[in-house]
Short mmCIF file of C-alpha atoms in Angstrom, two decimals:
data_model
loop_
_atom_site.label_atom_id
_atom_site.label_comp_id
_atom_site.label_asym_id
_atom_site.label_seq_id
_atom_site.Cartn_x
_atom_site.Cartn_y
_atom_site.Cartn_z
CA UNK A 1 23.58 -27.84 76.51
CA UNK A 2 23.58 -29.93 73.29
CA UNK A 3 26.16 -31.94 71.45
CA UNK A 4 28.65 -30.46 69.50
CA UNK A 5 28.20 -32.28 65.71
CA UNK A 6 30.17 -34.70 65.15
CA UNK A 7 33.61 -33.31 63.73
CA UNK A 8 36.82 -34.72 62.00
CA UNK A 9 39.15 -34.50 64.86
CA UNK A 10 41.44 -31.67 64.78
CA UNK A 11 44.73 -33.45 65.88
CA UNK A 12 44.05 -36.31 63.04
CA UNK A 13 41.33 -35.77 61.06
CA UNK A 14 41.59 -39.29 59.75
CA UNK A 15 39.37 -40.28 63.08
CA UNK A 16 36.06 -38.26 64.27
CA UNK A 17 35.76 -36.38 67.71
CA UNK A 18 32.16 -36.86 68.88
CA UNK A 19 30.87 -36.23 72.58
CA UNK A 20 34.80 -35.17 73.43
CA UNK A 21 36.03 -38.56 72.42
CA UNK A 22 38.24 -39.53 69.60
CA UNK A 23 36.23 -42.01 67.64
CA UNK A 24 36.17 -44.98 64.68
CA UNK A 25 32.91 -45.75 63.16
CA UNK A 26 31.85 -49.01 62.40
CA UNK A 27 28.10 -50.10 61.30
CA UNK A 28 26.69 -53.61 59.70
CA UNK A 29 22.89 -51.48 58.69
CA UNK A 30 19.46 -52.00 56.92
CA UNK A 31 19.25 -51.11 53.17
CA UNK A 32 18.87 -47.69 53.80
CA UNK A 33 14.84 -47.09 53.67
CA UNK A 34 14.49 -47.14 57.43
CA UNK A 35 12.41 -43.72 57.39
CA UNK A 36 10.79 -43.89 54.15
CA UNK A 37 9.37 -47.65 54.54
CA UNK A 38 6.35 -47.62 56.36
CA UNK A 39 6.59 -51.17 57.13
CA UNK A 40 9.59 -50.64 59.04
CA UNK A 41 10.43 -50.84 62.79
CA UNK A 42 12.96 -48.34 62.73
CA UNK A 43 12.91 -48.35 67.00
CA UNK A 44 13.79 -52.05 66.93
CA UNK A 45 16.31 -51.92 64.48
CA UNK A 46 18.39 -48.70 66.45
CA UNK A 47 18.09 -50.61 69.35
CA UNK A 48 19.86 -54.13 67.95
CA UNK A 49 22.30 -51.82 66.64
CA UNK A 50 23.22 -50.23 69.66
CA UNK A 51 22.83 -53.74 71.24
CA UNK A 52 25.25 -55.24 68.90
CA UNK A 53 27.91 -52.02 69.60
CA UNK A 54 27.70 -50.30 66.14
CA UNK A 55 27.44 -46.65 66.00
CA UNK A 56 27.10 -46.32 62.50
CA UNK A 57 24.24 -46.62 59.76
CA UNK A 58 23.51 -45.05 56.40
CA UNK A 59 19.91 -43.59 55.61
CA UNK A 60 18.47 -42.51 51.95
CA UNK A 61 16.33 -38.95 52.75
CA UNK A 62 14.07 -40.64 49.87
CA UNK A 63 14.84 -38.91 46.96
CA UNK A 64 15.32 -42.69 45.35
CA UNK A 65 13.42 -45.85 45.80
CA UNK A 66 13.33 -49.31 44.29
CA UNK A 67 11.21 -51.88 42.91
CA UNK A 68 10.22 -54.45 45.20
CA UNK A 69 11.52 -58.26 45.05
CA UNK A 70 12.95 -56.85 41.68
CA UNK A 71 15.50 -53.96 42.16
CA UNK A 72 19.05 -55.95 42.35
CA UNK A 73 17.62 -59.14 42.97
CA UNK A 74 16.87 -58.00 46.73
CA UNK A 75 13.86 -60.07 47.86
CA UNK A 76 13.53 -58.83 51.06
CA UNK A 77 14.31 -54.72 50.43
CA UNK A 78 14.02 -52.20 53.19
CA UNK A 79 14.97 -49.61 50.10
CA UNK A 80 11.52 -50.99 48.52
CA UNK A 81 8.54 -50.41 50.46
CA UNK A 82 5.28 -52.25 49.29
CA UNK A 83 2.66 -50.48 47.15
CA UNK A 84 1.37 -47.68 49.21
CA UNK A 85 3.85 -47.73 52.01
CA UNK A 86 6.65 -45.41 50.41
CA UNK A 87 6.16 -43.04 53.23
CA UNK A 88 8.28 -40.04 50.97
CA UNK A 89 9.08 -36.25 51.50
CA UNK A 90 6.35 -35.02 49.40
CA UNK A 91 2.96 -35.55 50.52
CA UNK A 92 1.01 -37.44 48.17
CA UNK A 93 -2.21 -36.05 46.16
CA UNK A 94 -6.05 -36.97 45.48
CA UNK A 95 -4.65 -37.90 41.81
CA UNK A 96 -3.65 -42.07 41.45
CA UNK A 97 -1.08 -43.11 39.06
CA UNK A 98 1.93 -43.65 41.11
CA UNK A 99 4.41 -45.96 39.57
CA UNK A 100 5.04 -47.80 42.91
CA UNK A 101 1.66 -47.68 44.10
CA UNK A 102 -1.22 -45.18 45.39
CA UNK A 103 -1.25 -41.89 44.14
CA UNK A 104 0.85 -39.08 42.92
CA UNK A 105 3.58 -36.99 44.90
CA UNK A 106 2.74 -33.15 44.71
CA UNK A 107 6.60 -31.66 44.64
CA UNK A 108 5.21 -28.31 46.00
CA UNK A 109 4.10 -30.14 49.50
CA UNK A 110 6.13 -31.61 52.45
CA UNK A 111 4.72 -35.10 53.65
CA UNK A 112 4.30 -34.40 57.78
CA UNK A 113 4.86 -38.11 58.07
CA UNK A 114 7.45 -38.34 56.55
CA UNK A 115 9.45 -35.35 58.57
CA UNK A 116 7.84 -36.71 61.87
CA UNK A 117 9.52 -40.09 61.29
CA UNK A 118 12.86 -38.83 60.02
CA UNK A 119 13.10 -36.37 63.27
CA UNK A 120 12.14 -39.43 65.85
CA UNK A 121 14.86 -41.87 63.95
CA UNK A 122 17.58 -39.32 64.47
CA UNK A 123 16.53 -38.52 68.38
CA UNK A 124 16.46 -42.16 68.94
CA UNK A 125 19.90 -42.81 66.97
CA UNK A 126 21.43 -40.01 68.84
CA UNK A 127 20.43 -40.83 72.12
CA UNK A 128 22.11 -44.57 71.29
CA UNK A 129 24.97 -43.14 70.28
CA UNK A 130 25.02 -43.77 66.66
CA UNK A 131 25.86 -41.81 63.57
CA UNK A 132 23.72 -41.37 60.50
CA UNK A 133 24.76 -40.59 57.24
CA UNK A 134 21.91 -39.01 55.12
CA UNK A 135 22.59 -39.54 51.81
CA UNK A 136 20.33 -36.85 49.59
CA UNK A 137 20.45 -38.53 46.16
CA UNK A 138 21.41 -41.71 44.27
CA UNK A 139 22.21 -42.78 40.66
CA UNK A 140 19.00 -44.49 39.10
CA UNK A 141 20.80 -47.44 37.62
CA UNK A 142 18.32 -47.92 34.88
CA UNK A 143 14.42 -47.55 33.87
CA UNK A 144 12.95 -49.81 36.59
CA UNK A 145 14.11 -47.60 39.44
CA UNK A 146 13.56 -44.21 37.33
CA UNK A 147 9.61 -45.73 37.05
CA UNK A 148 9.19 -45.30 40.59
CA UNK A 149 10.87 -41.66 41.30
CA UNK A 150 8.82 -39.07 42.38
CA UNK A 151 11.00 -36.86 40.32
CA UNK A 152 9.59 -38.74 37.18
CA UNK A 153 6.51 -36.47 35.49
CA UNK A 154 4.35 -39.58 35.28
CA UNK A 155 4.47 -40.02 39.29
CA UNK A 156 4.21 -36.16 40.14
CA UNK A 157 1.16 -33.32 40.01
CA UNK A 158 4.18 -30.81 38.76
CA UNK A 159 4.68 -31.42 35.10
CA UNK A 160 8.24 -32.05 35.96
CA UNK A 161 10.46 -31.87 32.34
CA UNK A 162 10.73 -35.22 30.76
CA UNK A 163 14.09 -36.01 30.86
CA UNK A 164 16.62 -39.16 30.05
CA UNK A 165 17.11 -40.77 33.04
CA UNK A 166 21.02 -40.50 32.80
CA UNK A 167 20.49 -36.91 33.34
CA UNK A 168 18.56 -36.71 36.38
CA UNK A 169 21.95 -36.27 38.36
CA UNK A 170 23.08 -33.44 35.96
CA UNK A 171 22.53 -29.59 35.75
CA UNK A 172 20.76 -30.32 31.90
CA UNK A 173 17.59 -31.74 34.19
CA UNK A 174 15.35 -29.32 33.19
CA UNK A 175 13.13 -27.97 36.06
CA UNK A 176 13.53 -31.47 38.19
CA UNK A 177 16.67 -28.94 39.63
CA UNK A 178 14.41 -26.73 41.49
CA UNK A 179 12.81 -29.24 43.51
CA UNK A 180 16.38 -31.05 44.23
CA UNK A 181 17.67 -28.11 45.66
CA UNK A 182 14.50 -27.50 47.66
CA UNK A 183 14.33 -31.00 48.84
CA UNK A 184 18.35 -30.95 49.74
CA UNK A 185 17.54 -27.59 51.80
CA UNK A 186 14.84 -28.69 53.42
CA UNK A 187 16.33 -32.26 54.57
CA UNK A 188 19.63 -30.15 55.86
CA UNK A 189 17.15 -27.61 58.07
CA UNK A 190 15.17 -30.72 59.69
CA UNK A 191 18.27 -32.41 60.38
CA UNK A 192 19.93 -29.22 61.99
CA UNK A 193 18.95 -30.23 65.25
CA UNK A 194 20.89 -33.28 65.57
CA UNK A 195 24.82 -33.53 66.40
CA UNK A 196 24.91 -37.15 64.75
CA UNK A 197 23.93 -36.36 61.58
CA UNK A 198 26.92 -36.91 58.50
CA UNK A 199 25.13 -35.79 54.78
CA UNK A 200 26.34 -37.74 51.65
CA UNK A 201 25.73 -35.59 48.52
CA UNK A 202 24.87 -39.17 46.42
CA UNK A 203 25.15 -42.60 46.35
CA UNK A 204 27.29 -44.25 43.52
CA UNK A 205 27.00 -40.97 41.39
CA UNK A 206 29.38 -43.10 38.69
CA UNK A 207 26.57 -45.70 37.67
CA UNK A 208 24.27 -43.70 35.62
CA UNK A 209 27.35 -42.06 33.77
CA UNK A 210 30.44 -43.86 33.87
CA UNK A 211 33.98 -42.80 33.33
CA UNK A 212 35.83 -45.92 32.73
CA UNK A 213 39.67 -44.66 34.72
CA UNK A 214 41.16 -48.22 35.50
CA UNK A 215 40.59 -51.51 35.81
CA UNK A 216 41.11 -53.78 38.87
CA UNK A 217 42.67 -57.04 36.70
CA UNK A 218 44.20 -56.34 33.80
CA UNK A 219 44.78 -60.08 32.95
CA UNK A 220 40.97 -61.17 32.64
CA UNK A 221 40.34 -62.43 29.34
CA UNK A 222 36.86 -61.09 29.22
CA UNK A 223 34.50 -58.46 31.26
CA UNK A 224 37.96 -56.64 31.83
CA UNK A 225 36.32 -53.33 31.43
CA UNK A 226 33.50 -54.20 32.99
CA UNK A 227 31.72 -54.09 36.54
CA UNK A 228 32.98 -55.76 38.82
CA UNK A 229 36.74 -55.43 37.37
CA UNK A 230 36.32 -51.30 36.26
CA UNK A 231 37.03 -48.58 38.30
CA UNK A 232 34.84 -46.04 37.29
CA UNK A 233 34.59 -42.53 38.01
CA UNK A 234 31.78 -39.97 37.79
CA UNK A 235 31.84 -37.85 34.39
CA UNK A 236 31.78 -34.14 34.36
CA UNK A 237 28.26 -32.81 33.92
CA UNK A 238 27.62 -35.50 37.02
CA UNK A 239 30.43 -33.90 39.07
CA UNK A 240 29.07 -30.25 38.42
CA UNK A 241 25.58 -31.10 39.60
CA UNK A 242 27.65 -32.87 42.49
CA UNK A 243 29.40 -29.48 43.28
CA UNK A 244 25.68 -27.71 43.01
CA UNK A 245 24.77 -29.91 45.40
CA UNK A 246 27.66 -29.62 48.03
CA UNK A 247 27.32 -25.51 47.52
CA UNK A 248 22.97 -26.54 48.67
CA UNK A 249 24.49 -28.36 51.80
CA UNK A 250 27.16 -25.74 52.84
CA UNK A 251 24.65 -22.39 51.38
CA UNK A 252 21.84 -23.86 53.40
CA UNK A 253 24.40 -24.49 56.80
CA UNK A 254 25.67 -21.26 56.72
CA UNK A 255 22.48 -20.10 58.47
CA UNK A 256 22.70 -22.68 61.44
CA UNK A 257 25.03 -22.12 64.44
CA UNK A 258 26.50 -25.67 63.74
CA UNK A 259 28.46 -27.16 60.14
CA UNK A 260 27.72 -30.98 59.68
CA UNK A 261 30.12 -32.79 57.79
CA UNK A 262 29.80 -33.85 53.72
CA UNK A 263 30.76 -36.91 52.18
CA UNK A 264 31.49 -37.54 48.08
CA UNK A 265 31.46 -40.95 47.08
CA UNK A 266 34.18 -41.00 44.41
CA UNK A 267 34.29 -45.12 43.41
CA UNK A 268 34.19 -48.75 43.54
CA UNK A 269 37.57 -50.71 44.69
CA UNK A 270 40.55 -48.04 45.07
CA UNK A 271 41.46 -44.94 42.99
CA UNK A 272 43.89 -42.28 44.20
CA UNK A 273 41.40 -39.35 44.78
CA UNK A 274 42.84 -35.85 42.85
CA UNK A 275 41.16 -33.95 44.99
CA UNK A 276 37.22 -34.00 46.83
CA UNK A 277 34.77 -31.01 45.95
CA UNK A 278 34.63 -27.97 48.07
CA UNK A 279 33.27 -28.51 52.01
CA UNK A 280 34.16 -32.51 51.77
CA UNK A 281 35.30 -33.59 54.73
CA UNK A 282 34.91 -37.45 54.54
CA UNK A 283 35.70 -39.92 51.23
CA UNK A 284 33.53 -42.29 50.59
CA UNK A 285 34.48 -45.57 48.69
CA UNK A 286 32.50 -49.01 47.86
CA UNK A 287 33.73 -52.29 48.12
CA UNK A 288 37.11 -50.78 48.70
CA UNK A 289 40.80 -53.03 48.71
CA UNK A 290 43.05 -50.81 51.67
CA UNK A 291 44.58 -48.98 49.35
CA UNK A 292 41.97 -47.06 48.45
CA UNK A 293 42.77 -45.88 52.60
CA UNK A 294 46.28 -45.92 52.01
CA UNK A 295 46.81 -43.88 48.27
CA UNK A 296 44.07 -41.12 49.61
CA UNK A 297 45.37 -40.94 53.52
CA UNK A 298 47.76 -37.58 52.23
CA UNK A 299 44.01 -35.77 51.40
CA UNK A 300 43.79 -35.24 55.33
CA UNK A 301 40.21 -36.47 55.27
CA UNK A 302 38.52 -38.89 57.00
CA UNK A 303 38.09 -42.27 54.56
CA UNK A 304 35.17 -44.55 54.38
CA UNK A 305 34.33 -47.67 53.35
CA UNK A 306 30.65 -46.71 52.57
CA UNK A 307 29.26 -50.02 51.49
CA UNK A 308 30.16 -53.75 50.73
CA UNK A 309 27.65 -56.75 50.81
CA UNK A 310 28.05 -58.62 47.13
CA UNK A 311 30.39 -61.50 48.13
CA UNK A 312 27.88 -63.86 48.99
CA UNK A 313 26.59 -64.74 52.51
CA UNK A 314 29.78 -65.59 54.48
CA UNK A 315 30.69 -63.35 57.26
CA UNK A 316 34.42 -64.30 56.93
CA UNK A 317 34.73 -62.10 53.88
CA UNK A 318 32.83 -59.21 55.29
CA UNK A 319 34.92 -59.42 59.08
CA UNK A 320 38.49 -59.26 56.12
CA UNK A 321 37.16 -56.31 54.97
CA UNK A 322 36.43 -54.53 57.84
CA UNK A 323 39.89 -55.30 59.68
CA UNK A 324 41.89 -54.81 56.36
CA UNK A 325 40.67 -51.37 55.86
CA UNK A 326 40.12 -50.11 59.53
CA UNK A 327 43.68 -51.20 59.77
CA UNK A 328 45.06 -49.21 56.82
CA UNK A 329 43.98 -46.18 58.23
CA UNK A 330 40.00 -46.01 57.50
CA UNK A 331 37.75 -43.81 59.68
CA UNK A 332 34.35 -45.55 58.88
CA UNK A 333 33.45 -48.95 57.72
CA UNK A 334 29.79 -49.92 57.12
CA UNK A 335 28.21 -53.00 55.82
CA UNK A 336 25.40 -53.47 53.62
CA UNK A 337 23.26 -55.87 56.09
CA UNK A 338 20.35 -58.25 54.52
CA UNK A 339 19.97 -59.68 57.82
CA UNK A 340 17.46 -56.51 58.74
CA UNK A 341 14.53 -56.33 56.67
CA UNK A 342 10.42 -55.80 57.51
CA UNK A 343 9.68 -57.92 60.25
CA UNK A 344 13.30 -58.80 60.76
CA UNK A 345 14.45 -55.30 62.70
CA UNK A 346 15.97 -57.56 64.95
CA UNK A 347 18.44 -58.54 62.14
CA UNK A 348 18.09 -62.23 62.17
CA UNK A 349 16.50 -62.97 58.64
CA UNK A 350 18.64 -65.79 57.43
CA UNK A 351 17.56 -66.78 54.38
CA UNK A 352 19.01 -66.03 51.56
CA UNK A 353 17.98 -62.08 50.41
CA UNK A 354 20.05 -60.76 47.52
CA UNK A 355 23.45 -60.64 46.80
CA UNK A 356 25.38 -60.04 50.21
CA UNK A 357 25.41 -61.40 53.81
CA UNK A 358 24.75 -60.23 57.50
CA UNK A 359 24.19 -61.95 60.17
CA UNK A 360 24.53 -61.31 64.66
CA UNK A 361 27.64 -63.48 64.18
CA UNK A 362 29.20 -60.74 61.52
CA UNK A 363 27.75 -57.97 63.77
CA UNK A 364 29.51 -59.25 66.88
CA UNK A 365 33.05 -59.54 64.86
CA UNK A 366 32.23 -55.87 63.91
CA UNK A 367 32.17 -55.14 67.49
CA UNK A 368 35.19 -56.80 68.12
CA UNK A 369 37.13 -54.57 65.67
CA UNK A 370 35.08 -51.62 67.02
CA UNK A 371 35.98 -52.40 70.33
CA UNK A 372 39.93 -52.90 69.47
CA UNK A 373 39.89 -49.43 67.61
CA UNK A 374 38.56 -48.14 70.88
CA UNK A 375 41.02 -48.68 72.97
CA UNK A 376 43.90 -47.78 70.62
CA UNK A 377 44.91 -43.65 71.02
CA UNK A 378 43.64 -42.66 67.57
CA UNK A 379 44.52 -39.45 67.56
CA UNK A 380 48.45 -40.76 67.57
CA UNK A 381 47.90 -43.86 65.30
CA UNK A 382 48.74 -43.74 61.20
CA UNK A 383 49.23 -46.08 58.64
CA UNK A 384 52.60 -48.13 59.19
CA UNK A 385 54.48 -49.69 55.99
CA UNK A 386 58.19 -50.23 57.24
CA UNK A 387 57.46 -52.05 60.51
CA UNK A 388 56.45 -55.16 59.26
CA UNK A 389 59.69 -56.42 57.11
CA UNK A 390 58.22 -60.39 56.20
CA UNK A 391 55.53 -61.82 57.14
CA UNK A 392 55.25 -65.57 55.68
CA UNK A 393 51.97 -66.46 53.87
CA UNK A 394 49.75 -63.97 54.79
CA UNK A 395 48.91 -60.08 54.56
CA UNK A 396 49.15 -57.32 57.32
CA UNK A 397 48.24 -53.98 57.72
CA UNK A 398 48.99 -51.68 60.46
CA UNK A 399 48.68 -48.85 62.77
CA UNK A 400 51.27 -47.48 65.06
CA UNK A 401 52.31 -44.09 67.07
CA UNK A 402 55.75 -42.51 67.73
CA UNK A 403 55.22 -43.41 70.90
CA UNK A 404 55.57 -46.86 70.43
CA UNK A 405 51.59 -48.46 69.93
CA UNK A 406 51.32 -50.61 67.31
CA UNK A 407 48.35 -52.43 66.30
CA UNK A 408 48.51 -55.05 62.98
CA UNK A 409 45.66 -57.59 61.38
CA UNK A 410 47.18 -60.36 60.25
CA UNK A 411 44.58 -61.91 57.07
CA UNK A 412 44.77 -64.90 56.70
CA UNK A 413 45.64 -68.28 57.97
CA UNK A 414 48.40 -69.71 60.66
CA UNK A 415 50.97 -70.09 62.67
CA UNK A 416 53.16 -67.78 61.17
CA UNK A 417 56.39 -65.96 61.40
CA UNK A 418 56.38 -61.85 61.15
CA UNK A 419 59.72 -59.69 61.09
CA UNK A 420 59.12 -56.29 62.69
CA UNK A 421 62.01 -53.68 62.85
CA UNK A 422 61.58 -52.18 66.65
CA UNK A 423 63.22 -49.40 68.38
CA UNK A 424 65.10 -51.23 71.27
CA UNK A 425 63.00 -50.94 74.46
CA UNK A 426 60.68 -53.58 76.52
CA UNK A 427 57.41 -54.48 74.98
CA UNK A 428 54.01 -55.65 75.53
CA UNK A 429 52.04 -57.80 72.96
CA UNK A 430 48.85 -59.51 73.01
CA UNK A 431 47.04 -61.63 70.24
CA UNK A 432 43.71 -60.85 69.39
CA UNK A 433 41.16 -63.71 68.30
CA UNK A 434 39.35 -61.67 65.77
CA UNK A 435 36.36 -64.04 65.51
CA UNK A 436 35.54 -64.79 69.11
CA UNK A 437 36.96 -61.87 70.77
CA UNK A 438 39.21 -62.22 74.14
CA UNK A 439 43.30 -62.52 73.66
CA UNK A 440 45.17 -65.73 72.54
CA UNK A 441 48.07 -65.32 74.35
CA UNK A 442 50.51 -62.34 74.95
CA UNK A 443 54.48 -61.82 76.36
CA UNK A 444 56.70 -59.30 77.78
CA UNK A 445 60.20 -59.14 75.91
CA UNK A 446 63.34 -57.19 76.16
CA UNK A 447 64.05 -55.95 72.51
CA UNK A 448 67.92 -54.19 71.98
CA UNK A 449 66.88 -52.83 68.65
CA UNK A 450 66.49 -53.87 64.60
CA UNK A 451 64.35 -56.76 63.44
CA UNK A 452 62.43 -58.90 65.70
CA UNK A 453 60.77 -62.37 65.09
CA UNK A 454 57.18 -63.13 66.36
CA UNK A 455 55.24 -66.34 66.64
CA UNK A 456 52.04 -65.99 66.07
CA UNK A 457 49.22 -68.24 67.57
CA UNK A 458 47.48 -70.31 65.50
CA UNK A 459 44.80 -68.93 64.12
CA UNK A 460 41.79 -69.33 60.86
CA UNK A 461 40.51 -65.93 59.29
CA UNK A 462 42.58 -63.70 60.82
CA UNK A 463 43.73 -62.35 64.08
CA UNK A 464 45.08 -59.11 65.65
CA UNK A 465 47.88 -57.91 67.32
CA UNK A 466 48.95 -55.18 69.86
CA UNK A 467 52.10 -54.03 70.73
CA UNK A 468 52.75 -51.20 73.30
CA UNK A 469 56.50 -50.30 74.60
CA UNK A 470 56.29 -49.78 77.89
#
């Protein structure tokens, strides 16, 4: 009998029920081009990640592609195949003149290829275990990338409208909307027979028309309204070709026996979410602070922390990230890995490769966190912000249950003291070393009620802690 898809759990749909288990999702992934790149090992790569204990990666279908050693500054892009290897949807024709290489896309043709590799990635990622997020589209971020799409008429058989870039991801696209909602449908039939499959309706849909809504530092004396500091939001004629698009997914799902779940990626940093568009079920942020977990937790949706990877190379910051947000009451956290490229499936390219990090080292920190979600009882576990009452020098965030589990990461650097206000009972607690894995000490105390002092290890980068009442 075959796998239920993968479902927001129905006793906390914060958390994922998958194979009967309750479930956090936690991927460190390529950039994305895994099926599409022809130069990639997409066999090796599953395998690392199911090596390394991540059961989560993102995958573009291939509506978008970038510009090799150029796109972003990545010099090593899976998302950026090499002339002639962008291994796309639509079959190619007898006609040259494609902007990245070899010759033109014919929209009115489905590439075998390509269909044949996206159906053996998601039988080997489900066999291992792992989810995949399909994201269908992408904002084009300028002319570079909009060269290269197979939407654009100079790269396509199909005298497809010439249109401003900034409105390919609107309903004004002229007749470029046909073959979007035929490629959407067709990408949500192949992937129909797979229970791991999560579809995002499009990647950063606030870059190619952005709503400035807030800013993240008020105080900076210049670039205040600017990226990195702006929280920007998709504007309206992006959001109503985002609704088409959702109505495509849930249209084309009403004729299979099984619903997969939809993502909308609403922003950068944190922004309480009004409300998601019809048939959302998870909410997808980038380089999100834990609020953005904690100010949308009341939507009853699962919350994401789609992508990070532009603070540099250090796996410190990515690990913070991870435990900050997991611990505030995310669902999914996935990092944006440079360590995976061609020839590097195994993901152990080093050198530098654009504007983030990866590594095995951040990978196996990832797993720690994984691991230490796993054996918490999700389905009982919310976001706690009265436990904690002080906690000297440093930042916490926590989980706990009625029942009495509570689990806390502690960012930043010690020994420190925390104040917790506990129910009287007896208690269990163990320290978690967050960077090596194992415990760093634990105790049993009596506990009559009110606030409680702790001592915590010492510790660099963080470290966890669990607390059961027995």
């Amino acid at each position: 009998m075959q796998d239920l898809p993968i479902a927001l759990h129905p006793q906390n749909p914060h958390y994922f029920l998958y194979k009967n288990l309750a479930m956090a999702l936690v991927g460190s992934g390529e950039h994305y081009g895994a099926v599409f790149n022809g130069d990639f090992d997409y066999h090796k790569y599953l395998e690392t990640l199911s090596a390394d204990g991540m059961n989560y990666t993102r995958l573009f279908g291939g509506s978008y592609v970038e510009v090799p050693a150029k796109s972003f500054g990545i010099l090593r892009n899976d998302l950026a195949p090499e002339p002639g290897r962008f291994i796309a949807p639509w079959a190619r024709s007898a006609e040259p003149g494609y902007g990245g290489g070899g010759n033109k896309f014919d929209l009115h043709k489905w590439n075998p290829e390509y269909f044949s590799r996206l159906h053996d990635f998601l039988a080997d990622a489900s066999k291992r275990g792992i989810i995949v997020e399909i994201t269908l589209f992408s904002s084009q971020y300028g002319e570079m990338q909009w060269n290269v799409s197979p939407f654009n008429r100079k790269n396509n058989l199909n005298q497809t409208d010439e249109i401003d870039w900034k409105k390919l991801n609107t309903l004004d696209n002229g007749n470029i909307l046909g073959y979007q909602e035929k490629y959407a449908r067709k990408l949500v039939q192949e992937a129909s027979a797979y229970p791991n499959v999560i579809f995002e309706i499009a990647n950063e849909p606030w870059s190619d028309r952005p709503v400035l809504t807030n800013v993240v530092n008020p105080y900076l004396f210049t670039g205040r309204d600017q990226y990195p500091n702006s929280v920007d939001l998709p504007d309206p004629a992006t959001m109503a070709w985002q609704a088409r698009v959702a109505d495509w997914i849930t249209s084309e799902q009403s004729k299979l026996p099984n619903k997969r779940l939809i993502a909308q990626n609403c922003c950068n940093f944190v922004y309480s979410v009004p409300d998601v568009l019809p048939g959302v079920s998870i909410v997808n942020f980038h380089y999100a602070f834990p609020e953005a977990a904690i100010l949308n937790y009341g939507l009853g949706k699962a919350l994401s922390y789609d992508e990070t990877g532009f603070l540099g190379r250090e796996d410190d910051k990515y690990a913070r990230q991870a435990w900050n947000f997991m611990l505030s009451g995310g669902g999914i956290f996935d990092h944006l890995d440079y360590s995976f490229s061609v020839g590097h499936e195994d993901g152990k390219d080093l050198e530098a490769n654009g504007p983030g990090g990866g590594s095995p080292e951040l990978r196996k920190r990832l797993r720690i966190l994984s691991e230490f979600l796993g054996s918490l009882p999700l389905v009982e576990m919310h976001p706690d912000l009265t436990t904690v009452k002080h906690a000297g020098g440093v930042a916490t965030h926590m989980l706990s249950s009625v029942k009495g589990e509570y689990a806390m990461y502690i960012d930043g650097s010690g020994p420190t003291d925390i104040t917790l206000s506990l129910p009287g009972g007896e208690y269990e607690i163990s320290w978690i070393d967050v960077v090596q894995g194992g415990t760093k000490g634990g105790e049993h105390f009596h506990h009559g009620g009110g606030e409680k002092s702790l001592k915590t290890p010492p510790f660099s980068n963080g470290i966890a802690m669990q607390l059961r009442k027995r």
